[in-house]
XYZ file of C-alpha atoms in Angstrom:
607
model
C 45.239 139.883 -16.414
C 45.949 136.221 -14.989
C 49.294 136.028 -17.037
C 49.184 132.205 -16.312
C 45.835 132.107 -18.323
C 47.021 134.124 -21.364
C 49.971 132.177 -21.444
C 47.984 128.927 -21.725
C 47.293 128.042 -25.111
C 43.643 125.638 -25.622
C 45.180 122.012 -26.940
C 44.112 121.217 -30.265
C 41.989 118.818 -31.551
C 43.755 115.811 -31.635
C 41.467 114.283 -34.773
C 41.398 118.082 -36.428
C 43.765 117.543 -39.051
C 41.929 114.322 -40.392
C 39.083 116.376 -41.797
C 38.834 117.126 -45.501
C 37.635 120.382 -46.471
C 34.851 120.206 -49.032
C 36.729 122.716 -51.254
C 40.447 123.386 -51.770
C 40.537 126.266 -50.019
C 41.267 124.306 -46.786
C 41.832 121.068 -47.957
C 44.036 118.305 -46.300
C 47.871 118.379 -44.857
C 49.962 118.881 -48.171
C 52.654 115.744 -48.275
C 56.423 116.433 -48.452
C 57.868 115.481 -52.133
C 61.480 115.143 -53.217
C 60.470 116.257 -56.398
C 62.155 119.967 -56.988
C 60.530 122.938 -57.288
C 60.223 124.533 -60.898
C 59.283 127.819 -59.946
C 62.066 130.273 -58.477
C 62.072 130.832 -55.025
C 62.049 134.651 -53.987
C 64.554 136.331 -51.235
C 63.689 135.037 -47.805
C 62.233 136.745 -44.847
C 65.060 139.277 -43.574
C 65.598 139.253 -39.501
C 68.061 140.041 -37.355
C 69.712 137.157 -35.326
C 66.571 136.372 -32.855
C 66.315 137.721 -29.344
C 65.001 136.117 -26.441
C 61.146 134.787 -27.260
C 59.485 136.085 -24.210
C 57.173 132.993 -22.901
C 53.183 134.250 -23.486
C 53.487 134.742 -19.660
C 55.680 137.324 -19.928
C 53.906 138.985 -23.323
C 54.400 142.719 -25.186
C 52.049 145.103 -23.598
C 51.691 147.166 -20.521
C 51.304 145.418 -16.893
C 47.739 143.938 -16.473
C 44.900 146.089 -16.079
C 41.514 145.680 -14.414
C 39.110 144.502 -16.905
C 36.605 147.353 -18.405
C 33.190 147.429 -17.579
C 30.966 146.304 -20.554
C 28.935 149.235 -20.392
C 29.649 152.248 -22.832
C 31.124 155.258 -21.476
C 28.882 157.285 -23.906
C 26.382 154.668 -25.364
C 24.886 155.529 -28.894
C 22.740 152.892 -29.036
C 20.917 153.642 -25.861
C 17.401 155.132 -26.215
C 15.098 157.095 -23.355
C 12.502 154.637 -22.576
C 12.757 152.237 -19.715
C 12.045 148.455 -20.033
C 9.029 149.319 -17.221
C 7.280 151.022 -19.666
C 6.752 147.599 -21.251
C 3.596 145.380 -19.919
C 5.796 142.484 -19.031
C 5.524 139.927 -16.293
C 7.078 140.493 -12.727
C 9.466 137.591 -13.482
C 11.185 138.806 -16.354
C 10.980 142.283 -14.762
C 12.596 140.569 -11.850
C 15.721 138.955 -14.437
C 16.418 142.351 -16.719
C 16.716 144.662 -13.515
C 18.461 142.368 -10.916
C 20.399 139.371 -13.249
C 20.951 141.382 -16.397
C 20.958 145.104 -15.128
C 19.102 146.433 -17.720
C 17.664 149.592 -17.067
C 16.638 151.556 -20.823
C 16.266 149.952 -24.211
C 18.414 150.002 -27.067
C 16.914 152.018 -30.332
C 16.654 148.644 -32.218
C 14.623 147.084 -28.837
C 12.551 150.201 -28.451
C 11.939 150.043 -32.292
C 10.532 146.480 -32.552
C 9.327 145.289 -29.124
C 6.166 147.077 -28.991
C 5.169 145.394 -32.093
C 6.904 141.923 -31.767
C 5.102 141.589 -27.889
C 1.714 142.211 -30.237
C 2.088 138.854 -31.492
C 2.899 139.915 -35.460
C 5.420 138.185 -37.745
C 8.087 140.605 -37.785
C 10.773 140.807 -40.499
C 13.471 142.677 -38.564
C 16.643 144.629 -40.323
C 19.373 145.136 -37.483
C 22.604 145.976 -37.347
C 24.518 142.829 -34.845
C 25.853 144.714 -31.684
C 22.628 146.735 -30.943
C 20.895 144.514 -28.616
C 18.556 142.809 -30.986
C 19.129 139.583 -29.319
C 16.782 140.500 -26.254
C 14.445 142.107 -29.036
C 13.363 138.865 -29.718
C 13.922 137.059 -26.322
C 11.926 139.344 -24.053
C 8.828 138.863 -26.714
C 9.365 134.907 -27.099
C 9.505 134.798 -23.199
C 6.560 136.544 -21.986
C 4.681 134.685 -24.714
C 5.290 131.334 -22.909
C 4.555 132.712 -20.002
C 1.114 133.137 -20.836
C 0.891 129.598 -22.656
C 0.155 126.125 -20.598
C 2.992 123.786 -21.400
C 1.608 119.853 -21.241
C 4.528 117.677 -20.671
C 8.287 117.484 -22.576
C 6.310 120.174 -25.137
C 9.109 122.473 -27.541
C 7.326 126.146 -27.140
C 9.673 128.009 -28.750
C 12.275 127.429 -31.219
C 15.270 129.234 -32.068
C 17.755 128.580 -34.960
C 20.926 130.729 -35.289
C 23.902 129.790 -37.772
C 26.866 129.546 -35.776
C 27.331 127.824 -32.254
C 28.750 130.234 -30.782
C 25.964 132.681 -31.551
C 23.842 129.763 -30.464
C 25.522 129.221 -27.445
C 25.194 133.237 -26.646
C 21.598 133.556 -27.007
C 21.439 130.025 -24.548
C 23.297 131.771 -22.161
C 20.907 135.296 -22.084
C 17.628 133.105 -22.586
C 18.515 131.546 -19.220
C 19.358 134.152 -17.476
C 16.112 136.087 -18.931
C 13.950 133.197 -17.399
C 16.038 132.816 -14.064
C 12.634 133.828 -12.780
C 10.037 132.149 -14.273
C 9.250 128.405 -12.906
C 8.191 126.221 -16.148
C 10.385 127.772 -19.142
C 13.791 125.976 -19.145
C 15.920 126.613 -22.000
C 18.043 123.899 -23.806
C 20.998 124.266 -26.821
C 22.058 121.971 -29.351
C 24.789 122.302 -31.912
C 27.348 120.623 -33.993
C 30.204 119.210 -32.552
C 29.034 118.251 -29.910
C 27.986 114.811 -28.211
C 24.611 113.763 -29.752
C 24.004 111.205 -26.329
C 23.924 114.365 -24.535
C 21.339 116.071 -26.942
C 19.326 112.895 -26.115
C 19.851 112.997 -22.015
C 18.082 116.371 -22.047
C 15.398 115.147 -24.213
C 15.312 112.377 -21.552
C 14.368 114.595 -18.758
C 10.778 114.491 -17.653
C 10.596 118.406 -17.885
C 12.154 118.658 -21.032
C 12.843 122.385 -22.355
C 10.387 124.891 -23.636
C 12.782 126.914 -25.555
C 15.318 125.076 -27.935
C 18.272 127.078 -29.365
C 19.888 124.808 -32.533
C 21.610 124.653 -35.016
C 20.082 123.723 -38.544
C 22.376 121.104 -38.782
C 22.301 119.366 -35.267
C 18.228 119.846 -35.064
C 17.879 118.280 -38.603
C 19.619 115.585 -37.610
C 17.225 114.830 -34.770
C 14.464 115.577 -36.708
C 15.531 112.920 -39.133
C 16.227 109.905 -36.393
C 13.150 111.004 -34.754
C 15.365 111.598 -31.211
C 13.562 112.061 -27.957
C 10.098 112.524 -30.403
C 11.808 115.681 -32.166
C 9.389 115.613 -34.631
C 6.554 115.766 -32.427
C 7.581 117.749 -29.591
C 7.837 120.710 -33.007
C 3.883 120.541 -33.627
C 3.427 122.463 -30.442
C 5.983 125.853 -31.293
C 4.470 128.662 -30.622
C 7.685 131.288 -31.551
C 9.981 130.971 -34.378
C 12.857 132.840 -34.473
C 15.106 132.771 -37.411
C 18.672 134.695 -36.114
C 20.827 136.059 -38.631
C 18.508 134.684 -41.693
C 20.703 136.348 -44.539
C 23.742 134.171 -42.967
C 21.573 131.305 -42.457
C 21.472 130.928 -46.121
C 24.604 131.894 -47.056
C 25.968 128.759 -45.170
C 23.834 126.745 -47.073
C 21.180 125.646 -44.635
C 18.495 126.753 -46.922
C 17.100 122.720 -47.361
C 17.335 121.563 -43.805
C 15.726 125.094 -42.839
C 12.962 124.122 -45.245
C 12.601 120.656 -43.732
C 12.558 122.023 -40.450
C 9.528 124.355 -41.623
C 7.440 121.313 -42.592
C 7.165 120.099 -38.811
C 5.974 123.401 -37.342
C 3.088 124.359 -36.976
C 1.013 127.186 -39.035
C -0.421 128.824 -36.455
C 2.643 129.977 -34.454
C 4.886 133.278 -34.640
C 7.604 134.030 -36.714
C 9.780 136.383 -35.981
C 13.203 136.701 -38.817
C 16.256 138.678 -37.852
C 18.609 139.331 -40.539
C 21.567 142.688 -41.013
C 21.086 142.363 -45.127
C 17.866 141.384 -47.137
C 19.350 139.881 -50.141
C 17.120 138.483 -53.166
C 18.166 134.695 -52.197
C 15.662 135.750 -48.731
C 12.436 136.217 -50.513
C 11.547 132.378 -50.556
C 12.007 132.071 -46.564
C 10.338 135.369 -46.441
C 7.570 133.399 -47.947
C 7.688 130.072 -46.904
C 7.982 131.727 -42.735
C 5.978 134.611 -42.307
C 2.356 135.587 -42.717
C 1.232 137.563 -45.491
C 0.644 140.369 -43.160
C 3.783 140.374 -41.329
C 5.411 143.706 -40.491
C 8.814 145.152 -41.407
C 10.799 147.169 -39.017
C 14.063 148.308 -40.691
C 16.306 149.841 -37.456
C 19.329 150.267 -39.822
C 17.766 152.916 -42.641
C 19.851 153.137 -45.770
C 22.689 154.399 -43.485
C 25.964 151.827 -44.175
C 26.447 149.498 -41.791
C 29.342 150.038 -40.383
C 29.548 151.766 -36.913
C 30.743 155.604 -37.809
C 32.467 155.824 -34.607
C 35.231 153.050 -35.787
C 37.996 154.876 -37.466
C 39.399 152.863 -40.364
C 42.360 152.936 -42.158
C 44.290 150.910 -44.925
C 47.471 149.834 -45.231
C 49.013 148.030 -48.947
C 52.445 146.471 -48.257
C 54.011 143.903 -49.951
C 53.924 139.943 -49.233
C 56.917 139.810 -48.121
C 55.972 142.583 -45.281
C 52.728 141.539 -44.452
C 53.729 139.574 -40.894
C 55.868 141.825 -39.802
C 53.207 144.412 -40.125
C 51.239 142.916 -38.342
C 53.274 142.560 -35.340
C 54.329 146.146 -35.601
C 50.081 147.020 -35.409
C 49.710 144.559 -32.812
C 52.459 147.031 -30.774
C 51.292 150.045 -31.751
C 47.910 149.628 -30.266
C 49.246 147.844 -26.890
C 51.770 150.658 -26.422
C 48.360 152.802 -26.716
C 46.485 151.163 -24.769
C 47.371 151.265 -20.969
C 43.445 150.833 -19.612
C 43.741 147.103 -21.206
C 43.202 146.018 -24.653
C 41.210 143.515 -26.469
C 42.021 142.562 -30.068
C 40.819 140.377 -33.109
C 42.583 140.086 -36.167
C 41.030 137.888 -39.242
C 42.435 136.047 -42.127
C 41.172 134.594 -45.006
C 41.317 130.734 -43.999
C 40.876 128.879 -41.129
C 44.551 127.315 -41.797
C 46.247 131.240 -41.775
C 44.967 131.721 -38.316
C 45.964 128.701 -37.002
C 49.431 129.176 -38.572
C 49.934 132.913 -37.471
C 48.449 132.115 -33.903
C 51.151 129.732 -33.796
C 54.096 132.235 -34.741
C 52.830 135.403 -32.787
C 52.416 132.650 -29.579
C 55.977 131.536 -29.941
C 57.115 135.150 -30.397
C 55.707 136.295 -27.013
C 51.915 137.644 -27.460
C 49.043 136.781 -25.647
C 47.411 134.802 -28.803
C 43.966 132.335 -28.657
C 42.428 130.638 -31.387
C 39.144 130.655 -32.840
C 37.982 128.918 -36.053
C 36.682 126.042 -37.522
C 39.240 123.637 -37.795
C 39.277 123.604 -33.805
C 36.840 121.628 -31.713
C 33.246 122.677 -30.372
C 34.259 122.401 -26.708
C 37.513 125.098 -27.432
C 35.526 127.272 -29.077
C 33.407 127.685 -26.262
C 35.770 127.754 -23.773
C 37.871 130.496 -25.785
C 34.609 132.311 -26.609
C 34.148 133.025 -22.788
C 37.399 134.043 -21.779
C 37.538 136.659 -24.663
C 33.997 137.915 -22.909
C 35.196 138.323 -19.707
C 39.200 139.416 -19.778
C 40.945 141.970 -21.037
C 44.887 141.965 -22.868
C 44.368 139.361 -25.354
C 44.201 139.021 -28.774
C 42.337 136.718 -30.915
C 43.476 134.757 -34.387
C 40.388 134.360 -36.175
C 38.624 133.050 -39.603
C 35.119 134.264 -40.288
C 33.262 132.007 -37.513
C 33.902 135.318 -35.729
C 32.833 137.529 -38.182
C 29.014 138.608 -37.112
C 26.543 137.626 -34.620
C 28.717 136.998 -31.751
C 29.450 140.140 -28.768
C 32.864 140.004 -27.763
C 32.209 143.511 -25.441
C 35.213 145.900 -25.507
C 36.766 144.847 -28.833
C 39.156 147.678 -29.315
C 41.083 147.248 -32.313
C 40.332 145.028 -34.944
C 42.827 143.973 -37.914
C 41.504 142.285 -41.280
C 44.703 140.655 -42.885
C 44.157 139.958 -46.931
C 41.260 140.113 -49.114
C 38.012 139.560 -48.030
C 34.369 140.964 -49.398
C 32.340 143.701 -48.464
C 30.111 142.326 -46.581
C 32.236 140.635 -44.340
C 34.708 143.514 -44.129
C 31.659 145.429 -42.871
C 30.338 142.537 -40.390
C 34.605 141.936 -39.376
C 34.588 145.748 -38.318
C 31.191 145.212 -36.335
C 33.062 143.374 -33.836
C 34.631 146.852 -32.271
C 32.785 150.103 -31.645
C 29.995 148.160 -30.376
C 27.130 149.761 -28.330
C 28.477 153.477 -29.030
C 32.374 152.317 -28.106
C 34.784 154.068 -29.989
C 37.060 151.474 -31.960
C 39.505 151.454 -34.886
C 39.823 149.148 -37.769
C 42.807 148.880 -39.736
C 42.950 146.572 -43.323
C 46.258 145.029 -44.415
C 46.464 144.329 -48.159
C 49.204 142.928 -50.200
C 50.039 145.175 -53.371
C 48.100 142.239 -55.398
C 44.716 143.050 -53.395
C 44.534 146.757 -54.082
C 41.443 146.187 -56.729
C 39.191 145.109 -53.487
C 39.662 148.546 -52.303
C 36.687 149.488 -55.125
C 34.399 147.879 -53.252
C 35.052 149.937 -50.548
C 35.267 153.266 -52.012
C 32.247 154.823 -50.526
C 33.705 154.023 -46.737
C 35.475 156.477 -44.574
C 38.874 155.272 -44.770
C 42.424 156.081 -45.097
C 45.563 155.362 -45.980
C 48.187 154.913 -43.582
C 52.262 154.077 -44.668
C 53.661 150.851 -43.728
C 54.260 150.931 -39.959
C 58.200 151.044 -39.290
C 59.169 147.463 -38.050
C 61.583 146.882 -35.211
C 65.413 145.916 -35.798
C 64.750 142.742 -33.565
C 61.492 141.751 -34.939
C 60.177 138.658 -32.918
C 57.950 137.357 -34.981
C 60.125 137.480 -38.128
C 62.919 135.492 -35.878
C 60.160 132.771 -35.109
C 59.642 132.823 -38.891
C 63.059 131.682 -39.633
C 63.428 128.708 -37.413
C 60.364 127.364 -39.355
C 62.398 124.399 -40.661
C 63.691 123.030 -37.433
C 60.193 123.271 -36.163
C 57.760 120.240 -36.855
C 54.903 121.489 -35.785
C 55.126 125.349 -37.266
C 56.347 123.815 -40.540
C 53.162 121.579 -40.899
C 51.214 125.022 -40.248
C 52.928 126.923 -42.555
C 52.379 123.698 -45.028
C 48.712 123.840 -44.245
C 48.428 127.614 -44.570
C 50.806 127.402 -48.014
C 47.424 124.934 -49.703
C 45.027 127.062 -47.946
C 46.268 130.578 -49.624
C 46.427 128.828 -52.470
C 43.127 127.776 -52.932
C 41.899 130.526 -51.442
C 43.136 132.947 -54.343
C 43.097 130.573 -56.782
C 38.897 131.112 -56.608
C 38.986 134.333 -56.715
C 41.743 135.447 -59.646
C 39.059 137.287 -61.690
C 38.529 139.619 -58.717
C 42.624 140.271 -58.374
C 43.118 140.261 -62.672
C 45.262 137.609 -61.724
C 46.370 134.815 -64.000
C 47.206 131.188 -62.995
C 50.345 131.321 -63.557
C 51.016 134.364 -61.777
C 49.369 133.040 -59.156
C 51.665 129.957 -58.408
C 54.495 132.586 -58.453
C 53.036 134.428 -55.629
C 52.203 131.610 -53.477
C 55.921 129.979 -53.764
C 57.097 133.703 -52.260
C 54.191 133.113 -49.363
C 55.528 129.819 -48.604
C 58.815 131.510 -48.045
C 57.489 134.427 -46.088
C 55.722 131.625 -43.585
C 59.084 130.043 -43.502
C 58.952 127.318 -45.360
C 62.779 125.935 -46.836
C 60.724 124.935 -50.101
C 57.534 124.684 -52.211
C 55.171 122.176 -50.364
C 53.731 119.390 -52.499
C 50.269 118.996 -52.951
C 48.560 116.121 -53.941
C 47.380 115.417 -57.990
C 43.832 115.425 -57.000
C 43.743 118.746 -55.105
C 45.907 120.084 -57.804
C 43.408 119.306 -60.396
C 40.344 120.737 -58.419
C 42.308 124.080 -58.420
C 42.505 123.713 -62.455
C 46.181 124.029 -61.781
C 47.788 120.954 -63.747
C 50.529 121.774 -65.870
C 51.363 125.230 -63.973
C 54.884 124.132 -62.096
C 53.128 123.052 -59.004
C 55.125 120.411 -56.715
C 53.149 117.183 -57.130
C 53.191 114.292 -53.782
C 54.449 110.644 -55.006
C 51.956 108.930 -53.185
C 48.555 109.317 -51.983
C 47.667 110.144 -48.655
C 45.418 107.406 -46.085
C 41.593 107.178 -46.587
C 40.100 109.830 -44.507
C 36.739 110.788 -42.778
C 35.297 113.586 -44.371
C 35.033 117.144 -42.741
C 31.427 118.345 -41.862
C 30.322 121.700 -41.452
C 31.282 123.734 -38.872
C 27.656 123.596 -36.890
C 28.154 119.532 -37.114
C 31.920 119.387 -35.807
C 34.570 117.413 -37.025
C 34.544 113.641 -37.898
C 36.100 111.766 -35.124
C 38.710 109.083 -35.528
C 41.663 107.712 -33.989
C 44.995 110.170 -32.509
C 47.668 110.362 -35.288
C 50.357 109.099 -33.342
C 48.163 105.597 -33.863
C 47.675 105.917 -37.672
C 51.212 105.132 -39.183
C 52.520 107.117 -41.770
C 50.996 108.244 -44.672
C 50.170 105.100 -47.050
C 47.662 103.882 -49.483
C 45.682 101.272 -47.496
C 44.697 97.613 -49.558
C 40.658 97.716 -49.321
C 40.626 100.353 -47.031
C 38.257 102.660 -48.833
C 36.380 105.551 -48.456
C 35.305 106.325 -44.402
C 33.335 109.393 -45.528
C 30.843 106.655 -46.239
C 30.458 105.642 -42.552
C 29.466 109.368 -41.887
C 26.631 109.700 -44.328
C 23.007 110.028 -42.809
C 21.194 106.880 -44.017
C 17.657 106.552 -44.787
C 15.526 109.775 -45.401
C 13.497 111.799 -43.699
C 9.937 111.225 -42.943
C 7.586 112.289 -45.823
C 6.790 115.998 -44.304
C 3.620 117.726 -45.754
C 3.798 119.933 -48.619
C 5.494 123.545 -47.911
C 2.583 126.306 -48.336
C 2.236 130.470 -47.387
C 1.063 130.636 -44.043
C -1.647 132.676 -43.676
């Protein structure tokens, strides 16, 4: 591995800490306060004196190895047949054999191809990681290929729910059509420029596949950019990717909206890994009565069997260095190169513990959604391609995206089924062996029900070492600006975070702001943050000993999604400190869409 690369951490955002969460989970930097705490503080983090932090150049883990080849050793997933026993055109024959080196089909591609390429509406159950993404690709491609394109015309339309699973299928739709002369592919997403959105609708060509985001494409649908609305009358291929997440993330109005401006007579083709209730009206509103159902998953669990998994319940206090000893463990294991993810419950608790496991020596990136589009990317990418890194995430990594090679994966704190199940999809991928390992605090153990019917076991605490980095990186928290704003951030983060789901733990309120002034001690912190009256009330905390800020904090521009990027403003270093403002206002105004769409026609079952 380049060590220079690894050591490199992506700069952040410079406007990312100006956005305000819509819920308290994340919510804005919690202020400083005089005021003293009134609930006790527990025993500190225990460390000896702190060795030498080894720069990320010179990280834990066995001398660089040569990356692994994507392919599985032994691949599962693989079936018999051959992608020439499909009737498909020379050119994407041409692009699978020589670009992609594809030779036989997965299960799931072998399983719904023949009937997708026979033009049906398809409602599709697949696991993520089993090559589904070229299930609908291959089918949308050789369509076009058969259909005369008239000018800057939008052929085929594909909406997925994150941008980096957007950005994915971009990537294998071009290289799918490197081939073909008149089907060139385009992406747009959140968080990224909207003037170059418009330059590629600019271009005489155009592009006859778009890959979007409901977000960003609603957006142009609604300002009418480049003759979005009309350039959608001519789509001949829907493809909704990852529908059950599609409407969990609450796109289930601008997905409607975007259904008015398509045409009737097209194909639809819906990908989802669950089928909850909440699907039945896009089930309705997308596909033909007589579309077909291919379920490649069975009533089989979805988790890959081949992933061993294992559980380990420490307390609080123990939880980081835990995680460092895990982190150890598996490099010590793993001298052919390793590649791991660990997730957290907030976006703000991977961007604090990326920060402390950086500073004590480990080859750390970032990935979540309080960091910008054009990191994300760049991150995504380099966790594709190398090998003996590790990556801090929140649940923008969860499902959707291939990271190939993922060898170890580590959930820290609660979580739900589902997205312990989608988390643990990341590794064992394609028939790969993999292991999975979930860290609970005591507090969590009542999640475990949900997961009684999985094969896992218990495992002790993992002995930590006498010179603990980490925990030494811990303990300098005070006399470091920029960790103790982290661990501030992460303090209001856990907090909410818990705070919604204390009927889950059997936890009362009270309790709870007990536990989280012993987790702003175990991330370091010299005393109870302050948080601000008005986040404070949308907890329903009032009255419970919480720290309360004297002053309110500068106007700010409100946080967007994560498929619409962050609100944009001005560096901190040129906003002053934090002051009430005379007539300053709300910004979040400035950022509203105004006006409304065009009057669409009236949704109806397509025939």
């Amino acid at each position: 591995m380049d060590s220079q690369a690894a050591s490199t951490k992506p700069k952040r955002n410079r406007n990312h800490w100006k956005r305000k969460n819509k819920s308290a989970t994340d919510e804005a930097t919690p202020a400083a306060s005089p005021a003293p705490a009134k609930v006790p503080m527990p025993k500190k983090l225990k460390a000896t004196p702190a060795p030498e932090i080894l720069p990320a150049s010179e990280a834990v883990g066995p001398p660089p190895a040569p990356a692994r080849e994507s392919t599985a050793k032994s691949i599962v997933h693989l079936s018999d047949v051959s992608f020439k026993s499909l009737s498909i055109s020379k050119e994407s024959a041409q692009a699978l054999s020589d670009v992609m080196k594809y030779d036989k089909m997965t299960k799931v591609q072998n399983e719904t191809l023949p009937i997708v390429m026979q033009g049906k509406d398809v409602l599709a159950k697949s696991k993520t990681g089993t090559g589904k993404t070229m299930a609908f690709l291959l089918p949308t491609i050789e369509t076009l290929a058969k259909t005369p394109r008239h000018g800057n015309e939008i052929l085929a339309l594909i909406l997925s729910p994150t941008r980096e699973l957007a950005s994915q299928i971009d990537v294998e739709a071009k290289k799918l059509t490197t081939f073909h002369k008149n089907i060139p592919v385009a992406c747009m997403v959140g968080g990224t420029s909207m003037s170059k959105d418009l330059r590629k609708l600019q271009q005489p060509q155009g592009f006859a596949i778009l890959v979007a985001t409901p977000g960003r494409l609603h957006d142009h649908i609604k300002n009418d950019t480049g003759g979005m609305q009309g350039r959608l009358r001519h789509v001949q291929v829907l493809v909704l990717d990852e529908a059950d997440r599609l409407l969990d993330m609450g796109f289930r109005d601008e997905i409607e909206r975007i259904l008015s401006y398509l045409p009737s007579a097209r194909q639809t083709l819906l990908f989802s890994a669950t089928l909850p209730s909440s699907l039945e009206d896009m089930k309705r509103l997308a596909l033909k009565k007589n579309y077909e159902y291919v379920d490649t998953v069975g009533e089989e669990d979805q988790t890959n069997a081949q992933v061993n998994q294992s559980v380990i319940v420490c307390t609080l206090e123990e939880h980081i260095v835990a995680l460092e000893s895990l982190l150890l463990e598996h490099i010590a294991a793993s001298p052919d190169g390793y590649k791991i993810m660990a997730f957290f419950p907030t976006a703000r608790a991977a961007g604090y513990m990326a920060a402390v496991f950086e500073k004590a020596g480990f080859p750390i990136i970032e990935m979540h959604s309080r960091k910008s589009q054009s990191h994300r990317t760049k991150v995504a990418e380099t966790f594709r391609q190398r090998d003996n890194l590790i990556m801090f995430s929140s649940d923008v990594s969860a499902r959707g995206v291939d990271y190939p090679g993922v060898s170890f994966i580590v959930q820290v704190g609660l979580t739900d089924r589902e997205q312990y199940i989608h988390r643990l999809g990341r590794t064992g991928r394609a028939g790969r062996d993999g292991e999975g390992i979930l860290l609970l605090s005591e507090f969590e153990k009542r999640f475990l029900k949900d997961l009684v019917d999985m094969p896992m076991t218990t495992r002790p605490v993992p002995p930590t070492s006498a010179t603990s980095r980490v925990a030494s990186v811990v303990q300098r928290c005070a006399v470091d600006k920029a960790l103790t704003q982290a661990a501030e951030q992460a303090y209001q983060a856990w907090l909410g975070y818990y705070n919604s789901n204390l009927k889950r733990l059997g936890l009362t309120k009270d309790r709870l702001v007990s536990m989280a002034a012993e987790y702003s001690v175990v991330v370091g912190l010299a005393e109870v943050p302050a948080l601000q009256k008005k986040t404070i009330g949308k907890m329903g905390l009032q009255n419970m000993g919480l720290r309360v800020a004297d002053y309110a904090p500068p106007a700010q521009n409100r946080g967007q999604n994560q498929n619409r990027g962050p609100s944009q403003g001005p560096p901190r270093s040129q906003q002053g400190p934090p002051r009430s403002q005379p007539g300053q206002g709300n910004k979040a105004a400035a950022h509203k869409p105004q006006g409304h769409l065009n009057q669409p026609p009236s949704h109806k079952r397509r025939n």
